[in-house]
Every structure is written in structure tokens, then in C-alpha cells.
Coordinates of C-alpha atoms in Angstrom, one line a residue:
Chain C
M72 CA -3.4 142.0 20.9
E73 CA -3.8 145.7 21.0
F74 CA -1.6 146.1 24.0
R75 CA 1.2 143.5 23.4
P76 CA 4.6 145.2 23.7
G77 CA 5.7 146.1 20.2
G78 CA 2.1 146.1 19.0
R79 CA 0.5 148.9 17.1
T80 CA -0.7 150.8 20.2
A81 CA 2.9 150.9 21.6
R82 CA 4.3 152.0 18.2
V83 CA 1.7 154.7 18.0
R84 CA 2.5 155.8 21.6
A85 CA 6.2 156.0 21.0
A86 CA 5.8 157.9 17.7
V87 CA 3.4 160.4 19.4
L88 CA 5.8 160.9 22.3
R89 CA 8.7 161.3 20.1
A90 CA 6.8 163.9 18.1
A91 CA 5.7 165.7 21.2
E92 CA 9.4 166.0 22.3
D93 CA 10.5 167.3 18.8
A94 CA 7.6 169.9 19.0
L95 CA 8.4 171.0 22.3
I96 CA 12.1 171.4 21.4
E97 CA 11.2 173.4 18.5
N98 CA 8.4 175.5 19.6
G99 CA 8.0 175.3 23.3
F100 CA 5.0 174.4 25.3
A101 CA 3.0 177.5 24.1
G102 CA 3.5 176.4 20.6
L103 CA 2.6 172.6 21.2
D104 CA -0.5 171.5 19.2
L105 CA -2.1 168.0 19.1
A106 CA -2.9 168.3 15.4
D107 CA 1.0 169.1 14.8
V108 CA 2.1 166.3 16.9
A109 CA -0.3 163.9 15.0
R110 CA 1.2 165.1 11.6
R111 CA 4.7 164.8 12.9
A112 CA 4.1 161.2 14.3
V113 CA 2.2 160.2 11.0
V114 CA -0.7 159.2 13.1
G115 CA -4.3 160.1 12.7
K116 CA -5.4 163.4 14.5
T117 CA -8.6 161.5 15.9
T118 CA -6.3 158.8 17.4
V119 CA -4.3 161.5 19.1
Y120 CA -7.3 163.4 20.4
R121 CA -9.1 160.3 21.6
R122 CA -5.9 158.9 23.3
W123 CA -4.4 162.1 25.0
G124 CA -7.2 164.8 24.7
T125 CA -5.2 167.7 25.8
V126 CA -1.7 169.2 25.7
P127 CA -1.0 169.0 29.3
A128 CA -2.2 165.2 29.4
L129 CA 0.2 164.5 26.6
V130 CA 3.1 166.2 28.4
A131 CA 2.3 164.3 31.6
E132 CA 2.4 161.1 29.7
L133 CA 5.7 162.2 28.2
L134 CA 7.1 162.8 31.8
T135 CA 5.8 159.5 32.9
E136 CA 7.9 157.8 30.0
M137 CA 10.9 160.0 30.7
A138 CA 10.9 158.9 34.3
A139 CA 10.5 155.3 33.5
S140 CA 13.3 155.3 30.9
S141 CA 15.8 157.4 32.9
S142 CA 19.0 155.8 33.8
P143 CA 19.0 153.6 37.0
R144 CA 21.2 154.6 40.1
T145 CA 24.7 153.3 40.4
E146 CA 25.8 151.8 43.6
S147 CA 29.6 151.9 44.3
G148 CA 29.5 151.5 48.0
W149 CA 31.0 154.9 48.5
L150 CA 28.5 157.8 49.2
D151 CA 30.8 160.4 47.4
E152 CA 31.1 158.4 44.3
D153 CA 27.4 157.6 44.3
L154 CA 26.3 161.1 44.6
R155 CA 28.8 162.3 42.0
A156 CA 27.3 159.8 39.6
N157 CA 23.9 161.1 40.3
A158 CA 25.0 164.7 40.0
R159 CA 26.8 164.0 36.7
L160 CA 23.7 162.4 35.2
V161 CA 21.6 165.3 36.2
Q162 CA 24.2 167.6 34.7
R163 CA 24.6 165.6 31.5
T164 CA 20.8 165.5 31.0
L165 CA 20.3 169.2 31.5
T166 CA 23.1 169.9 28.9
D167 CA 22.4 167.2 26.4
A168 CA 21.6 168.4 22.8
R169 CA 18.2 166.9 22.9
Q170 CA 17.3 166.3 26.6
G171 CA 18.6 169.9 27.5
P172 CA 16.2 172.0 25.4
L173 CA 13.4 169.4 26.1
F174 CA 13.7 170.0 29.9
R175 CA 14.0 173.7 29.4
S176 CA 10.7 173.8 27.6
I177 CA 9.1 171.6 30.2
L178 CA 10.4 173.4 33.1
A179 CA 9.3 176.7 31.6
A180 CA 5.9 175.3 31.1
A181 CA 5.7 174.1 34.7
L182 CA 6.5 177.6 36.0
T183 CA 3.2 178.9 34.5
D184 CA 0.9 175.8 34.0
A185 CA -0.4 173.9 37.1
G186 CA -0.9 170.6 35.3
T187 CA 2.6 170.4 34.0
A188 CA 3.9 171.5 37.4
A189 CA 2.1 168.5 38.9
A190 CA 3.4 166.2 36.2
L191 CA 6.9 167.4 36.8
R192 CA 6.6 166.8 40.5
D193 CA 5.8 163.1 39.9
F194 CA 8.7 162.8 37.6
Y195 CA 11.0 164.2 40.3
E196 CA 9.4 161.9 42.9
V197 CA 10.3 158.8 40.7
R198 CA 13.9 160.0 40.0
V199 CA 14.6 161.0 43.7
A200 CA 13.1 157.6 44.8
E201 CA 15.4 155.8 42.4
W202 CA 18.5 157.5 43.9
A203 CA 17.5 157.6 47.7
P204 CA 18.7 154.0 48.3
V205 CA 22.3 155.1 47.9
V206 CA 22.0 157.5 50.8
E207 CA 20.1 154.7 52.9
A208 CA 23.0 152.4 52.2
A209 CA 25.5 155.1 53.4
V210 CA 23.5 155.4 56.6
A211 CA 23.5 151.8 57.0
R212 CA 27.3 151.7 56.6
G213 CA 27.7 154.5 59.4
E214 CA 28.9 156.9 56.7
L215 CA 26.1 159.2 57.5
P216 CA 24.3 160.0 60.8
A217 CA 21.1 157.8 61.7
G218 CA 18.1 159.7 60.8
T219 CA 19.4 161.4 57.7
D220 CA 16.6 161.9 55.1
P221 CA 17.6 160.3 51.9
E222 CA 15.4 162.2 49.6
K223 CA 16.5 165.5 51.1
V224 CA 20.2 164.5 50.3
I225 CA 19.3 163.5 46.7
R226 CA 17.3 166.7 46.1
A227 CA 20.2 168.8 47.5
V228 CA 22.5 167.3 44.8
S229 CA 20.3 168.4 42.2
A230 CA 19.2 172.0 43.4
P231 CA 22.5 173.7 42.6
L232 CA 22.5 172.3 38.9
Y233 CA 19.0 173.5 38.4
Y234 CA 19.9 177.0 40.0
R235 CA 22.7 177.1 37.6
L236 CA 20.5 176.4 34.7
L237 CA 18.1 179.2 35.7
T238 CA 20.6 181.9 36.9
A239 CA 24.0 181.3 35.3
A240 CA 25.6 179.4 32.5
G241 CA 26.0 175.6 32.6
P242 CA 25.9 173.4 34.6
E243 CA 29.3 172.0 33.8
E244 CA 30.8 168.6 35.1
A245 CA 32.8 170.7 37.7
D246 CA 29.4 171.9 39.1
A247 CA 28.2 168.6 39.3
D248 CA 31.2 167.4 41.3
A249 CA 30.9 170.5 43.6
A250 CA 27.2 169.9 44.2
A251 CA 27.9 166.2 45.2
S252 CA 30.6 167.2 47.6
V253 CA 28.7 170.0 49.2
A254 CA 25.6 167.7 49.7
A255 CA 27.9 165.0 51.0
A256 CA 29.6 167.5 53.5
A257 CA 26.2 168.8 54.7
A258 CA 24.8 165.3 55.1
R259 CA 28.0 164.2 57.1
A260 CA 27.4 167.2 59.3
G261 CA 23.8 166.0 60.0
A262 CA 22.1 168.9 58.2
F263 CA 19.5 166.6 56.6
R264 CA 18.4 164.7 59.6
S265 CA 14.8 164.4 59.9
P266 CA 13.1 165.3 63.3
G267 CA 13.5 162.1 65.2
P268 CA 10.9 159.8 66.5
P269 CA 9.7 160.4 70.0
V270 CA 12.0 159.1 72.6
R271 CA 11.1 155.6 73.8
G272 CA 9.5 155.6 77.1
A273 CA 8.5 159.3 76.9
D274 CA 4.6 158.9 77.0
R275 CA 3.6 162.0 74.8
S276 CA -0.2 161.3 75.3
A277 CA 0.2 161.9 79.0
G278 CA 1.5 165.5 78.4
Chain A
M11 CA 15.8 218.9 33.2
E12 CA 14.7 215.8 31.4
F13 CA 16.6 213.4 33.6
R14 CA 16.1 215.0 37.2
P15 CA 14.6 212.5 39.7
G16 CA 10.9 212.8 39.7
G17 CA 10.9 214.4 36.1
R18 CA 8.9 213.3 33.3
T19 CA 11.3 210.9 32.1
A20 CA 11.6 209.2 35.4
R21 CA 7.8 209.1 35.8
V22 CA 7.4 207.5 32.2
R23 CA 10.0 204.9 33.1
A24 CA 8.3 204.0 36.4
A25 CA 4.9 203.7 34.5
V26 CA 6.3 201.6 31.7
L27 CA 8.3 199.2 34.0
R28 CA 5.1 198.9 36.3
A29 CA 3.0 198.1 33.2
A30 CA 5.6 195.6 31.8
E31 CA 5.3 193.7 35.2
D32 CA 1.5 193.5 35.0
A33 CA 1.7 192.4 31.5
L34 CA 4.3 189.8 32.3
I35 CA 2.2 188.6 35.5
E36 CA -1.1 188.3 33.2
N37 CA 0.2 187.1 30.1
G38 CA 3.8 185.7 30.4
F39 CA 6.8 186.6 28.4
A40 CA 5.4 185.2 25.2
G41 CA 2.3 187.5 25.4
L42 CA 4.4 190.6 26.2
D43 CA 3.9 193.4 23.5
L44 CA 5.4 196.8 23.6
A45 CA 2.1 198.4 22.3
D46 CA 0.1 196.7 25.1
V47 CA 2.6 198.0 27.7
A48 CA 2.4 201.5 26.3
R49 CA -1.4 201.5 26.4
R50 CA -1.2 200.0 30.1
A51 CA 1.2 202.9 31.2
V52 CA -0.7 205.5 29.3
V53 CA 2.5 206.5 27.4
G54 CA 2.8 207.1 23.7
K55 CA 3.7 203.8 21.7
T56 CA 6.4 205.7 19.9
T57 CA 8.1 206.7 23.2
V58 CA 8.1 203.1 24.3
Y59 CA 9.5 201.8 20.9
R60 CA 12.1 204.6 20.8
R61 CA 13.3 204.2 24.5
W62 CA 13.2 200.4 24.8
G63 CA 12.9 199.1 21.2
T64 CA 12.4 195.5 22.0
V65 CA 10.7 193.2 24.6
P66 CA 14.0 191.6 25.7
A67 CA 15.5 195.1 26.2
L68 CA 12.5 196.1 28.3
V69 CA 12.6 193.1 30.5
A70 CA 16.5 193.5 30.9
E71 CA 15.7 197.2 32.3
L72 CA 13.0 195.7 34.4
L73 CA 15.5 193.3 36.0
T74 CA 18.0 196.0 36.5
E75 CA 15.5 198.1 38.2
M76 CA 14.5 195.0 40.4
A77 CA 18.1 194.3 41.4
A78 CA 18.5 198.0 42.3
S79 CA 15.3 198.2 44.5
S80 CA 15.7 194.8 46.2
S81 CA 16.2 194.6 49.9
P82 CA 19.6 195.3 51.3
R83 CA 21.4 192.6 53.3
T84 CA 21.0 192.4 57.0
E85 CA 24.2 192.1 59.2
S86 CA 23.5 190.4 62.6
G87 CA 27.2 189.3 63.5
W88 CA 26.1 185.7 63.4
L89 CA 26.2 183.7 60.1
D90 CA 23.3 181.4 60.5
E91 CA 21.1 184.4 61.3
D92 CA 22.2 186.3 58.3
L93 CA 21.9 183.3 55.9
R94 CA 18.5 182.7 57.3
A95 CA 17.5 186.3 56.6
N96 CA 18.7 185.9 53.2
A97 CA 16.8 182.7 52.6
R98 CA 13.8 183.9 53.9
L99 CA 13.9 187.2 51.6
V100 CA 14.3 184.9 48.6
Q101 CA 11.4 182.6 49.8
R102 CA 9.1 185.5 50.5
T103 CA 10.0 187.1 47.0
L104 CA 9.2 183.8 45.1
T105 CA 5.9 183.2 46.8
D106 CA 4.7 186.9 47.0
A107 CA 1.5 187.4 45.3
R108 CA 2.9 189.9 42.8
Q109 CA 6.6 189.1 42.7
G110 CA 6.0 185.4 42.6
P111 CA 4.2 185.2 39.4
L112 CA 6.6 187.9 38.1
F113 CA 9.6 185.9 38.8
R114 CA 7.9 182.7 37.4
S115 CA 7.3 184.4 34.0
I116 CA 10.8 185.8 33.9
L117 CA 12.5 182.5 34.9
A118 CA 10.3 180.7 32.3
A119 CA 11.4 183.3 29.6
A120 CA 15.1 182.9 30.6
L121 CA 14.9 179.2 30.0
T122 CA 14.1 179.7 26.3
D123 CA 15.3 183.3 25.6
A124 CA 19.1 183.8 25.6
G125 CA 18.7 187.6 26.1
T126 CA 16.4 187.5 29.1
A127 CA 19.0 184.6 30.4
A128 CA 21.7 187.1 30.3
A129 CA 19.7 189.9 32.0
L130 CA 18.7 187.4 34.7
R131 CA 22.4 186.5 35.3
D132 CA 23.3 190.1 35.9
F133 CA 20.4 190.3 38.2
Y134 CA 21.7 187.4 40.4
E135 CA 25.2 188.8 40.3
V136 CA 24.0 192.0 41.8
R137 CA 22.0 190.1 44.4
V138 CA 24.7 187.8 45.3
A139 CA 27.2 190.5 45.6
E140 CA 24.9 192.4 48.1
W141 CA 24.7 189.4 50.4
A142 CA 28.4 187.9 50.0
P143 CA 29.9 190.5 52.7
V144 CA 27.9 188.5 55.3
V145 CA 30.0 185.5 54.4
E146 CA 33.1 187.6 54.1
A147 CA 32.4 188.8 57.7
A148 CA 31.9 185.4 58.9
V149 CA 35.4 184.3 57.6
A150 CA 36.9 187.4 59.2
R151 CA 35.4 186.3 62.6
G152 CA 36.8 182.8 62.2
E153 CA 33.3 181.3 61.8
L154 CA 34.1 179.8 58.4
P155 CA 37.4 178.4 57.1
A156 CA 39.7 180.8 55.4
G157 CA 39.3 180.6 51.5
T158 CA 35.5 180.0 51.8
D159 CA 34.1 181.4 48.6
P160 CA 31.3 184.0 49.7
E161 CA 29.3 183.9 46.4
K162 CA 29.2 180.2 46.4
V163 CA 27.7 180.2 49.9
I164 CA 25.1 182.8 48.9
R165 CA 24.2 180.9 45.8
A166 CA 23.9 177.6 47.8
V167 CA 21.3 179.2 50.1
S168 CA 19.1 180.1 47.1
A169 CA 19.6 176.9 45.1
P170 CA 17.2 174.7 47.1
L171 CA 14.4 177.4 47.1
Y172 CA 14.5 177.7 43.3
Y173 CA 14.8 174.0 42.9
R174 CA 11.5 173.6 45.0
L175 CA 9.9 176.3 42.9
L176 CA 10.7 174.1 39.8
T177 CA 10.1 170.7 41.2
A178 CA 7.9 170.6 44.1
A179 CA 5.4 172.9 45.9
G180 CA 6.4 176.0 47.8
P181 CA 9.0 177.0 48.9
E182 CA 7.8 177.6 52.4
E183 CA 9.5 179.4 55.4
A184 CA 10.7 176.1 56.8
D185 CA 12.4 175.4 53.4
A186 CA 14.1 178.7 53.6
D187 CA 15.4 177.9 57.2
A188 CA 16.6 174.5 56.0
A189 CA 18.4 175.9 53.1
A190 CA 20.2 178.4 55.3
S191 CA 21.2 175.6 57.8
V192 CA 22.5 173.3 55.2
A193 CA 24.6 176.0 53.3
A194 CA 26.0 177.1 56.8
A195 CA 26.8 173.4 57.8
A196 CA 28.5 172.8 54.3
A197 CA 30.4 176.0 54.6
R198 CA 31.7 175.2 58.2
A199 CA 32.8 171.8 56.7
G200 CA 34.8 173.7 54.1
A201 CA 32.7 172.6 51.1
F202 CA 32.8 176.1 49.6
R203 CA 36.7 176.7 49.7
S204 CA 38.2 177.9 46.4
P205 CA 41.4 176.5 45.4
G206 CA 44.1 178.2 47.4
P207 CA 46.6 180.7 46.1
P208 CA 49.9 179.3 45.4
V209 CA 52.0 178.6 48.4
R210 CA 54.2 181.6 49.4
G211 CA 57.9 180.8 48.3
A212 CA 56.9 178.1 45.8
D213 CA 58.2 179.5 42.7
R214 CA 55.7 178.1 40.1
S215 CA 57.5 179.6 37.1
A216 CA 60.5 177.6 37.8
G217 CA 58.6 174.4 37.4

């Protein structure tokens, strides 16, 4: 019974992850403390220490949950539209009243904590894999050159938005639309093609 | 005499900024303390407090110094070569044994401290302005469409490298070369053109 959805374990987990978000937003990663999270979640300290053990483990599980509950991709059948939807989703997340400060805290932690960096890499792999099919579909439709690497295109859409977050103000919606347009233009120009497979008939082992 | 180059004031400033770098690398922004910086620099605490006052003010001056002493642009006369040189410079800086951890600490601080974020924005404005002329020259040579925004192109070269720093491993030299190629391809496709000036003869005030 312990693991049924909506059961006590699931409720405790939800309360603890929500409390961890609150604590990260208020105090940042350096101020995150399992006893404080337990108090905020109204859960026994022993439960939190036994279940999560360390702050990086708790943040890693928070990122797993954030990846699992993030918005699914849209598929409009038109590359520019899909990339713009992806860019606007990233932009809205980074500037959301709650998600924005939460991401800033986690990104800051990942810059100096290797465990959080690894958990954050997993988060982006899940998110990039969720959106890669819109690029695969564009290749299949002939909108993009064969051999275009879908993950590189999706990462190229996000990159300018995170760069703005780090080095300028924003990002704003116009930045999202520009990021999508630039990635689409570069993709159409073949800039994200992976090195091709060996040419058929060319026996490389004989070289 | 106080302000002549190489004089006591200049020596104190250099020692304090170097000590601030050391402290940021070791303890991060949250652990930065003016008394500790004074001790590391072998400078009186009173001097440091009187001259810099606060930690964010000290970090802002460090960023001003880092911008002033960064490598100048190269101008090869070929856009792809110039953008690659810019990308490799950014990549080497972000992964340098000393500059890498220093940038990580400052970027982490900028994500949660508004004063450091403003100082970092100034740093990037200086660096982007330093490299923008290589794009202006490419437009003048006809390599890029008229109306291409030089600063957008330079920022597009850096964005994927900072994004990798945040969300993946690296960046490595191959990532730098890819970032330069993608930015050049998008620029040639006209993706960084600014909205054009009003067409000559079209009297907008009459509308």
C-alpha cells in the first residue's frame, strides 16, 4: 500500500519536494538544509534524512520530478512554429515568478557543485529528448537537410536564452522568437549536420 | 604621486584584485569577505573597506579589470576565422584552470545577486564591443547581408559555450568551432539582421 499513487509516501514526497523548492527560492542552494525542508514540509526529520540523505540527492530528485512534469512538446507540422513554441516555453520558465528563481538557484549550484551539475545534465537530456522529434519530423518532411542532429538544434534554441539569463536582462518573448529563427536558419543551412556515416561501398577496414 | 602607474595605489589595487580572485575561486561569492581579502593581499583592512566598501563593489571592479585586460580581437579578413578565434578564446577562458573556476563563481553570483549581474552585463558589453568590428568588416566586405547586427552575431558565438558550461560538460574546442560555424551560417542566412531603417522618401510623420 505504501507506494500506491496518492498514498502516504507519494504525499510525503510531494510535500518535501515543494518545501525544497521554497527553500531554494528563499535561501539558495548554499542555504538548503534537510531539517529546514522537513519543518517546511511538516514531515519528520528522520523520514527526510532516511529517504534523501543529502542535499544534492534531494535536489537531484527535485530535478527528476521537474523533468517528468515539464510541458510536452507541441507538433504543429511546421519547424519554425515548433521551435518557437519550444523557445517560448523555455523563456516563460526562466522568467516565471516561481520557476525563474528556482532555476537560478539550481543553475548557480550546478556551476560550483558537481553532483547538482550531473543532475542538471540529466534534466536537460530528458527535456531535449522530449523536443528532438519535432526536428526529426522536419528532416522527414524535407524541411531540413538529411543528417541534421535533432538534439543540437533543440539545444541551439535554448542556448541564447540561458546566455541572456547569465549576461543580460531577460530573456523576453522577442528573444525566444529570435532564438528559434536563428536555430531554424542555421539548421536549414546545414550547420547542425552530424558527420555522415561511411559511404556505402567504401571499405574502411581495408585502408 | 598616488595615482602614477606602478605606484603604491596601483600595487595595492593589483594585490587586492588578485586576492579577491583567489578567494572567489576557493570559497565562491557567498564566502567572499573583505577582511579575508585584505589578509590575503597583505593590505590593511581599513584600506580595503575605505576603497571598496562592499563585496559587490569589489567584484564589480574585478570585472572591470578583467574586461580591460582581456585579449584583443583578431582580424584575419575572413569571418569564419575571426568568429572561430573569438569562440576559442571564450572556450579557453571558461575551461582555464584559474579563469574557469573564477568565471563559474562570478556567474553563480550573478544568478542570485543583482549588483553582480549588473557588473557582469557591463563586462560582456565591453567584450562584445571589442569583437563586433570583425562582423562589421564582414558586412563591409559583402560576406554578410547589410543590416546584420554585429553584437547579435558575437553573442550568438558565445551563447552555446555558456549553455554547455551550464547544462553539459565542457565546452571543448570542437564546441567552440561548432558555435562559430553555426553563428556564421545563421548570419549569412540573414538571421541577425536588425529591423531596417525607414525607406528613404517614405514620410512616416505623414502617416
